[in-house]
mmCIF file of C-alpha atoms in Angstrom:
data_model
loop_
_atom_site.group_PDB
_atom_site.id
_atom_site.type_symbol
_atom_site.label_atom_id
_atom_site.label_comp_id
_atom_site.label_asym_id
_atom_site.label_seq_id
_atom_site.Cartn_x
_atom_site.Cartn_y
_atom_site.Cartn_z
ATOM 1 C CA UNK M 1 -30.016 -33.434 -125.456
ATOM 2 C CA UNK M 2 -32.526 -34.150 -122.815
ATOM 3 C CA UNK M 3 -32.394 -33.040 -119.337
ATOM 4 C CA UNK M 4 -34.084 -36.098 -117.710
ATOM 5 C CA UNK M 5 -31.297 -39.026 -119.757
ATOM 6 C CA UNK M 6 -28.947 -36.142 -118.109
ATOM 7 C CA UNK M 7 -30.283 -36.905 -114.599
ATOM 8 C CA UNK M 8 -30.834 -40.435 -114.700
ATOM 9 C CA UNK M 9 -27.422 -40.485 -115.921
ATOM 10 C CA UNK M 10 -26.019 -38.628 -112.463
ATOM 11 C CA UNK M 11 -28.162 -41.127 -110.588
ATOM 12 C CA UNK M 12 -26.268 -44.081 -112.400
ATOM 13 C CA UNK M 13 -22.821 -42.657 -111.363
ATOM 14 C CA UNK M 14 -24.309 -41.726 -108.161
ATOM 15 C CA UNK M 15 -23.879 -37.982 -108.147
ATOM 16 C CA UNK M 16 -27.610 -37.007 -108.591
ATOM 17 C CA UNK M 17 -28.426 -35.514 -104.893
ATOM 18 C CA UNK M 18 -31.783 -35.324 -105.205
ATOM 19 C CA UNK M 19 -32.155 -39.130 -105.924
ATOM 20 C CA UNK M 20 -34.360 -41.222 -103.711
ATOM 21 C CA UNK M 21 -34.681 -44.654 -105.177
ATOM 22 C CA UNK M 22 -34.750 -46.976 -108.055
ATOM 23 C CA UNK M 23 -37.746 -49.178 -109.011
ATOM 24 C CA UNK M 24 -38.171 -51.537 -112.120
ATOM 25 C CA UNK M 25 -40.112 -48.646 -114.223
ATOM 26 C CA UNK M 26 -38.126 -45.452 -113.225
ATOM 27 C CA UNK M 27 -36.673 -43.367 -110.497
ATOM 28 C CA UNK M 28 -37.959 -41.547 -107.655
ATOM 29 C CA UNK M 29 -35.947 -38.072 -107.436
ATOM 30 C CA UNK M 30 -36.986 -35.052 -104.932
ATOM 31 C CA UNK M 31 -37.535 -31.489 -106.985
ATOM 32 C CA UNK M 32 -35.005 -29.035 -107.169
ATOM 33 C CA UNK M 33 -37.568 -26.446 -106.206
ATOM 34 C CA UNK M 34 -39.757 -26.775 -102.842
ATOM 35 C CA UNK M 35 -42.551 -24.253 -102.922
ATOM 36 C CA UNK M 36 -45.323 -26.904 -102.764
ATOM 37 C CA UNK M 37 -43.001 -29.481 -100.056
ATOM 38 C CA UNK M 38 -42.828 -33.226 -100.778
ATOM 39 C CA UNK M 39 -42.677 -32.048 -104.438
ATOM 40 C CA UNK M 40 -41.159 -35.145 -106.202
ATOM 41 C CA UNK M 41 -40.493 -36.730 -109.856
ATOM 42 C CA UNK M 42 -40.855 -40.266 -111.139
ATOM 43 C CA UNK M 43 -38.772 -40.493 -113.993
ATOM 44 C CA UNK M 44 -38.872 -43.407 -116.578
ATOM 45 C CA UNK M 45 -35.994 -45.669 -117.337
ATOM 46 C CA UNK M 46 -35.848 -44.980 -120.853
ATOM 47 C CA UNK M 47 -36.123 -42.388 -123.251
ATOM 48 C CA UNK M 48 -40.157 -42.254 -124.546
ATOM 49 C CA UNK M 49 -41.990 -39.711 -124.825
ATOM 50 C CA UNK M 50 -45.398 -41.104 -124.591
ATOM 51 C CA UNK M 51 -47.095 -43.152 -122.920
ATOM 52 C CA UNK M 52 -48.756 -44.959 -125.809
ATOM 53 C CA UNK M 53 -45.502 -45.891 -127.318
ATOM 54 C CA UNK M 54 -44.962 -48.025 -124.387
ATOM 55 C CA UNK M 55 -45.902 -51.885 -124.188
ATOM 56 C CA UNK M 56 -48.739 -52.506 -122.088
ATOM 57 C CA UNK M 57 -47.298 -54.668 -119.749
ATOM 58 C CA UNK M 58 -44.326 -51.757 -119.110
ATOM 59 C CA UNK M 59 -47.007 -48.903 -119.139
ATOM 60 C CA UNK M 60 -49.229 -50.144 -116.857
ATOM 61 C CA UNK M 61 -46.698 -51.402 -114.580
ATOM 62 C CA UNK M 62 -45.246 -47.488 -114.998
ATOM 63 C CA UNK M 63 -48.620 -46.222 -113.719
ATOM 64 C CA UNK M 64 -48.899 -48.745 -111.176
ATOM 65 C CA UNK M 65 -45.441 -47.312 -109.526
ATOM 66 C CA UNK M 66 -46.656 -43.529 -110.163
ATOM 67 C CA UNK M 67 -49.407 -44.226 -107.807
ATOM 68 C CA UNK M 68 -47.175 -46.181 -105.261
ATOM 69 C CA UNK M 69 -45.157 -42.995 -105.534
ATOM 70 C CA UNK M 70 -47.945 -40.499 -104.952
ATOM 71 C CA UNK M 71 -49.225 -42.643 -102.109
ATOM 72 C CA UNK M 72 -45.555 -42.306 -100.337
ATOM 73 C CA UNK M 73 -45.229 -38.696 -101.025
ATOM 74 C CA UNK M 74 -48.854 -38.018 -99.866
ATOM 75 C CA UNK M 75 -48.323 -39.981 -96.815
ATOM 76 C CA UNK M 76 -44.613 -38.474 -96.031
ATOM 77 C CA UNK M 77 -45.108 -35.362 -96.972
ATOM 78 C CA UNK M 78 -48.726 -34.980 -95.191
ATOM 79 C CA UNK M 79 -50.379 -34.008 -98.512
ATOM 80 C CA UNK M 80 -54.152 -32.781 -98.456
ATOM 81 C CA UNK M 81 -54.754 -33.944 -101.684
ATOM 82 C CA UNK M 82 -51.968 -35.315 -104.769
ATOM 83 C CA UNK M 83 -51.538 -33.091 -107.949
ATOM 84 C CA UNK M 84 -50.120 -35.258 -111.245
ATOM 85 C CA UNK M 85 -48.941 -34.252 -114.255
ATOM 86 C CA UNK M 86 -47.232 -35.919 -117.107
ATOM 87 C CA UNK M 87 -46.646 -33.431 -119.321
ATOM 88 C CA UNK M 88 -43.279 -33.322 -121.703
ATOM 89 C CA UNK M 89 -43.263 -30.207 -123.770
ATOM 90 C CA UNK M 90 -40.262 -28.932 -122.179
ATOM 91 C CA UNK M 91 -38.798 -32.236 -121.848
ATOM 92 C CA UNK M 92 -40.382 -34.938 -124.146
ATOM 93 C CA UNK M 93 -38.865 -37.934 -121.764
ATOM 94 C CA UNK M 94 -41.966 -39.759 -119.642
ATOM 95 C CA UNK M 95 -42.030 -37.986 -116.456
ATOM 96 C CA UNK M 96 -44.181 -37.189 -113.308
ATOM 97 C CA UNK M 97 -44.473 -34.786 -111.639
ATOM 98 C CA UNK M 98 -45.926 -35.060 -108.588
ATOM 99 C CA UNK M 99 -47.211 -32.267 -105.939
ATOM 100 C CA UNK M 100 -48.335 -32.840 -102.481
ATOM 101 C CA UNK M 101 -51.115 -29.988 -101.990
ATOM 102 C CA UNK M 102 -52.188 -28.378 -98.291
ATOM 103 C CA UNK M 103 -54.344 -25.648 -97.938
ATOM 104 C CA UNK M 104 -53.008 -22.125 -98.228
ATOM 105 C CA UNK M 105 -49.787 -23.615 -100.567
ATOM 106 C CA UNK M 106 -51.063 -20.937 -103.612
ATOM 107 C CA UNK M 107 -50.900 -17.801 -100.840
ATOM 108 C CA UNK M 108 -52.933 -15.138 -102.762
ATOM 109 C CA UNK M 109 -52.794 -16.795 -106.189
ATOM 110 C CA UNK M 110 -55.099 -18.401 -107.483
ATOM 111 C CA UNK M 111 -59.351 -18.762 -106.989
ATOM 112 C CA UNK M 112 -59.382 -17.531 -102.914
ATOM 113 C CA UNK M 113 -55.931 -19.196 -102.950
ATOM 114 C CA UNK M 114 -57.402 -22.192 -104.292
ATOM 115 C CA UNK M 115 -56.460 -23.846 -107.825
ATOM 116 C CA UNK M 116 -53.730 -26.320 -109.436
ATOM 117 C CA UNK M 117 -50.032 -25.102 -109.292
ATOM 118 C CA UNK M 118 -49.334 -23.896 -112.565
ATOM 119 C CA UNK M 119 -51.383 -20.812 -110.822
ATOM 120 C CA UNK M 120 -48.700 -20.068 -108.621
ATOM 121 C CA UNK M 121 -46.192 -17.399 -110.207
ATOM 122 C CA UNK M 122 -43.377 -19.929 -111.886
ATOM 123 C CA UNK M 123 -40.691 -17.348 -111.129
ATOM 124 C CA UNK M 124 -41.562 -17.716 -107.323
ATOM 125 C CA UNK M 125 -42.061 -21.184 -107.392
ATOM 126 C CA UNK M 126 -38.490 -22.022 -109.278
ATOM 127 C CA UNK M 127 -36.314 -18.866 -107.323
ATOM 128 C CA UNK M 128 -33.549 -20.258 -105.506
ATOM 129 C CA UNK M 129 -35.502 -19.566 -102.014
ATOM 130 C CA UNK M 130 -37.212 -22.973 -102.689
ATOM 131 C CA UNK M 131 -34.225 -24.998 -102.929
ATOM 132 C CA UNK M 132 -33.441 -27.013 -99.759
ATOM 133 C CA UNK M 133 -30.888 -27.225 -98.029
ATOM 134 C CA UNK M 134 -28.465 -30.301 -97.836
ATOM 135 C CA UNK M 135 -29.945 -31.066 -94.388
ATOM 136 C CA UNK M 136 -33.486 -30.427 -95.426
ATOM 137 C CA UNK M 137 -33.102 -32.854 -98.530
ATOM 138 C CA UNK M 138 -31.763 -35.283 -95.817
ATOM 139 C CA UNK M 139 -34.887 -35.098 -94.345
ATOM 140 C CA UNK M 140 -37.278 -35.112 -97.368
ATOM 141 C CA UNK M 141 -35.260 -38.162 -99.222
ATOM 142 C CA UNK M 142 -35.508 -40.543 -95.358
ATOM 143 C CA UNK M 143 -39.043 -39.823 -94.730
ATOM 144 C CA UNK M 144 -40.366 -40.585 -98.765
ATOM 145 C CA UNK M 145 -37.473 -43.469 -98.628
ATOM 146 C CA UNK M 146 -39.214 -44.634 -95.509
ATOM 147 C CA UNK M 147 -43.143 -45.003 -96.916
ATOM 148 C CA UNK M 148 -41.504 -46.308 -100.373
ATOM 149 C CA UNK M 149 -40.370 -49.093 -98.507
ATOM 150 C CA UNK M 150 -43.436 -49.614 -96.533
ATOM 151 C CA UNK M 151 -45.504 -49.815 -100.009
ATOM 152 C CA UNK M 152 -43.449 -51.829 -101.827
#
């Protein structure tokens, strides 16, 4: 069972809402959850679970589109600064997870507000509050569809 074949699966039959597009390494998807806005995932292809069992040519190619990615969401989402993480204990498929920052995103959490997002409570971050709306996802998927296509 993984969550992420589960997804890429819904984008294949075309039922996965929160996809954006498809490029030769993975797929660009919006998060569920919108606390930090812009927040998107690149999702490989295929079922790995680390980046070193990749071949080079695919794995550098896959961290070529993570940063065409980033750049898109940064520049669609008006991001101060990109967060990144590729992390997989929860789910061990290649994924990234990718947060646009602006100052005063944490609230009171944090150092003065300041610090990465795992600072931010998780059960406020991932409460049903964040979740957009159909129209708001609209929105979101147009505008990162829109400097996607720019960068690429």
């Amino acid at each position: 069972m993984c969550l992420i074949c589960d997804r890429i699966k819904m984008i294949k039959n075309g039922t996965n809402p929160y996809f954006v597009k498809e490029l030769e390494t993975g797929y660009v998807v919006i998060g569920d959850n919108q606390h930090f806005k812009g927040y998107t995932l690149f999702l490989y292809k295929d079922h790995k679970k680390e980046l070193f069992h990749l071949e080079t040519i695919k794995k550098m190619k896959f961290l070529e589109e993570m940063s065409i990615v980033a750049e898109a969401v940064s520049k669609a989402f008006n991001a101060e600064k990109m967060n990144y993480e590729l992390l997989g204990n929860g789910d061990t498929h290649l994924h990234w997870h990718l947060f646009p920052r602006v100052n005063g995103d944490l609230g009171k959490y944090g150092n003065n507000g300041k610090g990465p997002v795992w600072w931010y409570p998780m059960q406020k971050m991932y409460d049903d509050s964040n979740c957009p709306t159909n129209e708001e996802l609209r929105i979101m998927k147009s505008r990162l569809l829109m400097e996607l296509d720019k960068l690429l």
